PDB file of C-alpha atoms in Angstrom:
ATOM      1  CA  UNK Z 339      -8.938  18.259  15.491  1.00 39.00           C
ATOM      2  CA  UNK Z 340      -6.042  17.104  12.913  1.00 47.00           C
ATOM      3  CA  UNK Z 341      -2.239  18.864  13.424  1.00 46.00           C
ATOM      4  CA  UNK Z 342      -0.237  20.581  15.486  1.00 52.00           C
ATOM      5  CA  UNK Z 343       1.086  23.331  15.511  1.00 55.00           C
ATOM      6  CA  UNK Z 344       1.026  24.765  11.961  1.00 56.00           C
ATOM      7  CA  UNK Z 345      -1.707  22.480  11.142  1.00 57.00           C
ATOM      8  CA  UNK Z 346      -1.287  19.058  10.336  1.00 77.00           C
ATOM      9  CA  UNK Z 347       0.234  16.921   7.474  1.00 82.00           C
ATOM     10  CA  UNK Z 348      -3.359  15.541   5.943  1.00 85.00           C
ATOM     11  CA  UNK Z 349      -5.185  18.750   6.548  1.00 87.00           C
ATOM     12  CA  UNK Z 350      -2.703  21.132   4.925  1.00 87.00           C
ATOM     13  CA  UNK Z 351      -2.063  18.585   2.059  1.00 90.00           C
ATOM     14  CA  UNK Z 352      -5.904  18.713   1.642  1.00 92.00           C
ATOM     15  CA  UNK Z 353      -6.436  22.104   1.861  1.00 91.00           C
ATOM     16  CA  UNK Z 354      -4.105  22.951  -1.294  1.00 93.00           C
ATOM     17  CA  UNK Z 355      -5.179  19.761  -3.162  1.00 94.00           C
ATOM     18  CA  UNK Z 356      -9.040  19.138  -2.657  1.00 93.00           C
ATOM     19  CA  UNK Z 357      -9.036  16.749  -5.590  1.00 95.00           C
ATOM     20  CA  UNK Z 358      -6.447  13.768  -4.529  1.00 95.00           C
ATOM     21  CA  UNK Z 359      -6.453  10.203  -3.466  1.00 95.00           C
ATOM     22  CA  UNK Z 360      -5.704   9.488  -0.154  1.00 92.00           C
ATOM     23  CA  UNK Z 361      -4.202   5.925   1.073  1.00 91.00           C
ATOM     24  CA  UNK Z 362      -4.338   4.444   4.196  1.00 89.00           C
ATOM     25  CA  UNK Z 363      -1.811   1.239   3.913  1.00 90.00           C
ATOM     26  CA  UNK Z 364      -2.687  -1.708   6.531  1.00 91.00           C
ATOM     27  CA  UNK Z 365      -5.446  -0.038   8.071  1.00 90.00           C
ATOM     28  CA  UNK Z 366      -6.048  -2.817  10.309  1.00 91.00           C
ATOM     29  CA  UNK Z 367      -2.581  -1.860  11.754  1.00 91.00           C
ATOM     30  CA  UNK Z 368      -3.881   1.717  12.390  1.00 88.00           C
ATOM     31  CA  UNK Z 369      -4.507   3.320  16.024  1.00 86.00           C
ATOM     32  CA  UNK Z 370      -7.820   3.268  17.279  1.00 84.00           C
ATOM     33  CA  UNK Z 371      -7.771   7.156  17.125  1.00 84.00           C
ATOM     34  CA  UNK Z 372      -6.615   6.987  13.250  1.00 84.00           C
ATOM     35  CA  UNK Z 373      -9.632   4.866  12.363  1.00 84.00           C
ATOM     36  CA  UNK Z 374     -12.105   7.276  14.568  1.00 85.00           C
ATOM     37  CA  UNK Z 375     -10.527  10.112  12.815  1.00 85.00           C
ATOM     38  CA  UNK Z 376     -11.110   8.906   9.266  1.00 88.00           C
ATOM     39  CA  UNK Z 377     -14.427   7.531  10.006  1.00 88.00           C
ATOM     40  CA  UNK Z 378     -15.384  11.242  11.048  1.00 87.00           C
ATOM     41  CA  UNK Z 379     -13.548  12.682   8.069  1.00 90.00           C
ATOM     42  CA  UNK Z 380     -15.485  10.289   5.916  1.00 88.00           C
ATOM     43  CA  UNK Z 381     -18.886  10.527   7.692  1.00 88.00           C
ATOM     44  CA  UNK Z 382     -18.967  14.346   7.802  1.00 89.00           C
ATOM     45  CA  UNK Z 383     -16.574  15.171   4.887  1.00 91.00           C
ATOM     46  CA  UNK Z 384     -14.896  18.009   6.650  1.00 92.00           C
ATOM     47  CA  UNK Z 385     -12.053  18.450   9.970  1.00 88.00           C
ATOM     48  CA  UNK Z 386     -10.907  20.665  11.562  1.00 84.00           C
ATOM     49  CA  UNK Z 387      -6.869  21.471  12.339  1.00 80.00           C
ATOM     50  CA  UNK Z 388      -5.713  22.641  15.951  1.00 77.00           C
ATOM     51  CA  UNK Z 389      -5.941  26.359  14.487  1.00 80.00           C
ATOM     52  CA  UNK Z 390      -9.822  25.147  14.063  1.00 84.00           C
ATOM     53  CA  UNK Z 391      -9.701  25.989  10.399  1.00 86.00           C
ATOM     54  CA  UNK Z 392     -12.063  23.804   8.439  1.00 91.00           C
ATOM     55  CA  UNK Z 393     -10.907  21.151   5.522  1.00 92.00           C
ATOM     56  CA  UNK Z 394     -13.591  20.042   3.357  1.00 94.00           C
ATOM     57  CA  UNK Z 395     -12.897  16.326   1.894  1.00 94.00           C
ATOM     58  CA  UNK Z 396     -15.768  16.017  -0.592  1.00 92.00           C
ATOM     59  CA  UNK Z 397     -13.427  15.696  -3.356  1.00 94.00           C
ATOM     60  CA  UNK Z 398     -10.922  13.717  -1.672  1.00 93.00           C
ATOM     61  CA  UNK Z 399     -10.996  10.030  -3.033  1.00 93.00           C
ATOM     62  CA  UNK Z 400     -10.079   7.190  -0.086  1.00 91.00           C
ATOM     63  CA  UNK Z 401      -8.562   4.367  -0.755  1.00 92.00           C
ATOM     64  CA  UNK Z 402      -7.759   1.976   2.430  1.00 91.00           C
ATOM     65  CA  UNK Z 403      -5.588  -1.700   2.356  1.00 91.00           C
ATOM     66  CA  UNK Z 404      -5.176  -4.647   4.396  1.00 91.00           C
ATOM     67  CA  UNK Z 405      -3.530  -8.134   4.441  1.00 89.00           C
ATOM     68  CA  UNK Z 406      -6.295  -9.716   6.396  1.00 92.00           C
ATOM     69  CA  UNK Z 407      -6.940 -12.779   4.890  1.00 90.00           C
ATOM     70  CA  UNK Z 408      -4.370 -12.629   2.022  1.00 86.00           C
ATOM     71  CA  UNK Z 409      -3.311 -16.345   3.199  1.00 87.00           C
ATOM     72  CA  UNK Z 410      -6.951 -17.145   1.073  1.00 88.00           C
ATOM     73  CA  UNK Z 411      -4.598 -16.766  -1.787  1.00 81.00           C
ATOM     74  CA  UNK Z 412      -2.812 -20.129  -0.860  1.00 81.00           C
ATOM     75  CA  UNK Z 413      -6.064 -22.285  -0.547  1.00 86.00           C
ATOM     76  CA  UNK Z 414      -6.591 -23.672  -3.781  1.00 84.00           C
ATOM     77  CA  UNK Z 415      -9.352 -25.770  -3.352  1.00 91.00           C
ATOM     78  CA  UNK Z 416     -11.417 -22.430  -3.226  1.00 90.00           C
ATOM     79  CA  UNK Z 417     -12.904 -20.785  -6.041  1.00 91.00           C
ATOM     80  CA  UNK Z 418     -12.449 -16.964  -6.059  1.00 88.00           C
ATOM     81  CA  UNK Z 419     -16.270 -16.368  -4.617  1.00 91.00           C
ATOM     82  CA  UNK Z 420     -14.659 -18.679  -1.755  1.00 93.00           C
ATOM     83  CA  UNK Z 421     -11.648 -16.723  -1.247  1.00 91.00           C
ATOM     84  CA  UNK Z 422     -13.394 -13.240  -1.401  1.00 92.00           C
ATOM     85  CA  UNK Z 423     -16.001 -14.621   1.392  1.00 94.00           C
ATOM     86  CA  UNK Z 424     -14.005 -16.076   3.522  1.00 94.00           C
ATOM     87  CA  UNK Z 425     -11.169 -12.194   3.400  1.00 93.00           C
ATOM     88  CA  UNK Z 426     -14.824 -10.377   4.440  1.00 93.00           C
ATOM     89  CA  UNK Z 427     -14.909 -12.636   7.064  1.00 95.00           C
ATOM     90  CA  UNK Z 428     -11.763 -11.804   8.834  1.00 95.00           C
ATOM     91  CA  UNK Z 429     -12.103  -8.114   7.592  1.00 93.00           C
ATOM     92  CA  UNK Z 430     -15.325  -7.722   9.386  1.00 92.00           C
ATOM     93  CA  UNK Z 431     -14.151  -9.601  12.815  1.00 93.00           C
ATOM     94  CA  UNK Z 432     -11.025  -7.262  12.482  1.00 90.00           C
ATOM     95  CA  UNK Z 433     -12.539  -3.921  11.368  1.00 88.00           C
ATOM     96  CA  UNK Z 434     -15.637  -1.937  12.613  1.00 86.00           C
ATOM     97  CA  UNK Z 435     -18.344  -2.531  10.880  1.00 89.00           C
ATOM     98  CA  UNK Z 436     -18.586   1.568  10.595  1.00 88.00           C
ATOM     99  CA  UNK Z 437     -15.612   1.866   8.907  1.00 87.00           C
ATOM    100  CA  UNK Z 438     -16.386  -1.265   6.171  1.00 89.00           C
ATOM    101  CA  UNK Z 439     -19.563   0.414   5.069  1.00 89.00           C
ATOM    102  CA  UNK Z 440     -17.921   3.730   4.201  1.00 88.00           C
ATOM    103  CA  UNK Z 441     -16.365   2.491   1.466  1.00 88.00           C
ATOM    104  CA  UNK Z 442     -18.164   1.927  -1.907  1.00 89.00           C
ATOM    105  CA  UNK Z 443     -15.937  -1.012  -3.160  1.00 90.00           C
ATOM    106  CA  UNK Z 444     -13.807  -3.776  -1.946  1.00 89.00           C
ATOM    107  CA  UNK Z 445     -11.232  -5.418  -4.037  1.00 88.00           C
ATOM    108  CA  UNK Z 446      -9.342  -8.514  -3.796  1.00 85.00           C
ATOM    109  CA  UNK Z 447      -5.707  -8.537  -5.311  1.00 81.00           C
ATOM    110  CA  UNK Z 448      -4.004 -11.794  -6.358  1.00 77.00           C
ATOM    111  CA  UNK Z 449      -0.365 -13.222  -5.304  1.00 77.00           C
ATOM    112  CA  UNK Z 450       2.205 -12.031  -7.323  1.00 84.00           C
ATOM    113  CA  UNK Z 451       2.925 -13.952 -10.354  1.00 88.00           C
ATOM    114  CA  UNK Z 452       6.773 -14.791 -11.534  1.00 91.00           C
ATOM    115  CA  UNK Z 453       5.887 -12.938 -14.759  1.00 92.00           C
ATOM    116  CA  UNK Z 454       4.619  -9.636 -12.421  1.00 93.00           C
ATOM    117  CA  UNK Z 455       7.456 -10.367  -9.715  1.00 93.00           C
ATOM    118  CA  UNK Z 456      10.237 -10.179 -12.996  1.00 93.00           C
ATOM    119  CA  UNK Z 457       9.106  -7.070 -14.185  1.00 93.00           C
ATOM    120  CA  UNK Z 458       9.611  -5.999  -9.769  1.00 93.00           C
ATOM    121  CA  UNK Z 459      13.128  -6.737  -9.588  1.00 92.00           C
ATOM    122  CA  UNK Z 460      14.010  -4.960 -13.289  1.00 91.00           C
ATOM    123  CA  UNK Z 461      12.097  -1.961 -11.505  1.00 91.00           C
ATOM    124  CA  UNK Z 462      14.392  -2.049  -8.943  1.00 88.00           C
ATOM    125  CA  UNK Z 463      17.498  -3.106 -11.185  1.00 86.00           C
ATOM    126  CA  UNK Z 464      16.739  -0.021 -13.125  1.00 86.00           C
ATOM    127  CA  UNK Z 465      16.574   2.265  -9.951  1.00 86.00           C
ATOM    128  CA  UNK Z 466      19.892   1.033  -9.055  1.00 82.00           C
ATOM    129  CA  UNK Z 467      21.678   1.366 -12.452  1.00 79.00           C
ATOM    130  CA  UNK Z 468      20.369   5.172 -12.329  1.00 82.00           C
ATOM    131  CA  UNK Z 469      21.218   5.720  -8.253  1.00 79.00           C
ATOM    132  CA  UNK Z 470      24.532   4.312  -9.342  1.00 76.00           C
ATOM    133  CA  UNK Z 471      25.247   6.274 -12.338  1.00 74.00           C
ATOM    134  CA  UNK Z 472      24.157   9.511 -10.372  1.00 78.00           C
ATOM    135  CA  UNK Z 473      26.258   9.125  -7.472  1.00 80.00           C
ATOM    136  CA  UNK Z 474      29.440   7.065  -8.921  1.00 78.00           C
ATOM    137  CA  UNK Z 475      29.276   8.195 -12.250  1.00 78.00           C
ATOM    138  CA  UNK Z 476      29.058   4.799 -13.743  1.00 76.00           C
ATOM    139  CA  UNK Z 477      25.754   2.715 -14.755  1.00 76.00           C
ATOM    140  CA  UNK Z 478      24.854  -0.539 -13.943  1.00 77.00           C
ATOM    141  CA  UNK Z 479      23.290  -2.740 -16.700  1.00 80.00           C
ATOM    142  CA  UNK Z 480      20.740  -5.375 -15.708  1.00 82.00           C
ATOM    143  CA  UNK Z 481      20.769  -7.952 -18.080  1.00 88.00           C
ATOM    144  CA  UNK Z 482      18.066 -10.378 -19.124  1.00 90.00           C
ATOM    145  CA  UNK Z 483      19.955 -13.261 -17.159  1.00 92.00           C
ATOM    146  CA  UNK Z 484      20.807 -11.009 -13.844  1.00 88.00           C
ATOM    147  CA  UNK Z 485      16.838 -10.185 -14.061  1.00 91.00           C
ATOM    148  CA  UNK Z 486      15.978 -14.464 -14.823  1.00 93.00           C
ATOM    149  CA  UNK Z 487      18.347 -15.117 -11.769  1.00 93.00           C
ATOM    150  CA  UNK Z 488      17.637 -12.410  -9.412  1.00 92.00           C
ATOM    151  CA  UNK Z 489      13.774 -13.306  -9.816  1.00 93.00           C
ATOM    152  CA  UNK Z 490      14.208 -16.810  -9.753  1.00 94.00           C
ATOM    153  CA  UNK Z 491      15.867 -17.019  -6.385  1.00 94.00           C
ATOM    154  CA  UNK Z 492      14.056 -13.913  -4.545  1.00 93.00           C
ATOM    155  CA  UNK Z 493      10.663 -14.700  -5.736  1.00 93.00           C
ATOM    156  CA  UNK Z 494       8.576 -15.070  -2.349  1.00 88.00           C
ATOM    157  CA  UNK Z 495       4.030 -14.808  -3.400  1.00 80.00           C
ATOM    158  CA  UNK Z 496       3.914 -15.128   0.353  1.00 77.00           C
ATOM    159  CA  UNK Z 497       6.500 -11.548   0.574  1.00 82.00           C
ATOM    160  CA  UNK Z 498       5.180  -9.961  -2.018  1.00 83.00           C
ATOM    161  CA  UNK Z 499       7.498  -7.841  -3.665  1.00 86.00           C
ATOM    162  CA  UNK Z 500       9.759  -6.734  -1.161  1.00 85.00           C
ATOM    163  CA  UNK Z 501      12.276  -9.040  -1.286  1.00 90.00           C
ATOM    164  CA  UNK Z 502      12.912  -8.241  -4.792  1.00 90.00           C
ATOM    165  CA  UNK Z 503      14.956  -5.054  -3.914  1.00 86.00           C
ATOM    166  CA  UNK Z 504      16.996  -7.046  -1.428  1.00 89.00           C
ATOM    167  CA  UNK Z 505      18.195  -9.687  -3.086  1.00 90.00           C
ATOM    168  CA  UNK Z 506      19.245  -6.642  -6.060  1.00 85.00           C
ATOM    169  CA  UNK Z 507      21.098  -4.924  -3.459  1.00 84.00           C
ATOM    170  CA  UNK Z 508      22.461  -8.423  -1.999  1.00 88.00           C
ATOM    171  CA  UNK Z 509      23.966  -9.749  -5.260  1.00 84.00           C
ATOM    172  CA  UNK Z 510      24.923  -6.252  -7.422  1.00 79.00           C
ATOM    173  CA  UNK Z 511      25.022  -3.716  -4.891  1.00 74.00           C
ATOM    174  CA  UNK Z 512      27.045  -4.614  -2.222  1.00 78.00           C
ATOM    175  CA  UNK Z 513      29.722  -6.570  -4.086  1.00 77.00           C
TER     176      UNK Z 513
END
């Protein structure tokens, strides 16, 4: 059983939109009971709520991450095939092997590029010009030499691209 109460968050969301991608972010980091959950959800294709009211997921597309073994990234005597072995590795001493074989597909994402990481911080450059103009009354303009600046002393492959919006809010923001 999924919810409380009124039902829960996943099973109502399901139950009004059969068709949609679900996303479970660091799934390694995920509660024992989380992972038993989906593996039912995904084994069976239905669940019930605490009101026992059935929600079918045979439409429902799952999509699951996970940083283990993103630090293959930084060995570069590997080739890719190397790197994508050695991830499965860790992923399988981490994860059950129940819940590995329920998905169709695994996909390995590179580090974050400057080029990639550039057009991150103008994302975030952008959401802060309109934030500003919508609360102050006043925009913001991000120019090609805030952006250069901004991604050259932010830019982190190991962080991803969190520190991006930081380092925005650091330098323009707060001052």
């Amino acid at each position: 059983y999924v919810g409380y109460a009124n039902g829960g968050l996943l099973t109502n969301f399901v139950s009004e939109n059969p068709r949609c991608v679900i996303v479970f972010d660091e799934l390694e980091k995920a509660h024992v009971s989380i992972n038993k959950i989906l593996l039912s959800i995904m084994d069976k294709g239905v669940c019930r709520d605490n009101k026992n009211r059935e929600v079918f997921f045979n439409e429902t597309l799952f999509v699951a991450t996970t940083n283990l073994g993103a630090d293959a990234e930084y060995f570069t005597e590997l080739s890719d095939e190397q790197k994508f072995e050695y991830r499965m590795g860790i992923i399988k001493d981490k994860l059950a092997p129940e819940i590995i074989n329920r998905y169709d597909s695994i996909f390995q994402f590179k580090a974050l590029t400057p080029d990639i990481y550039g057009n991150i911080v103008r994302k975030f450059a952008k959401q802060l010009s309109d934030n500003s103009e919508k609360r102050n009354g006043f925009e913001i303009i991000a120019s090609d030499n805030l952006i250069s600046f901004a991604t050259k002393h932010s830019y982190d492959p190991a962080m991803g691209g969190r520190p991006a919006r930081r380092f925005i809010e650091k330098i323009v923001l707060k001052p």
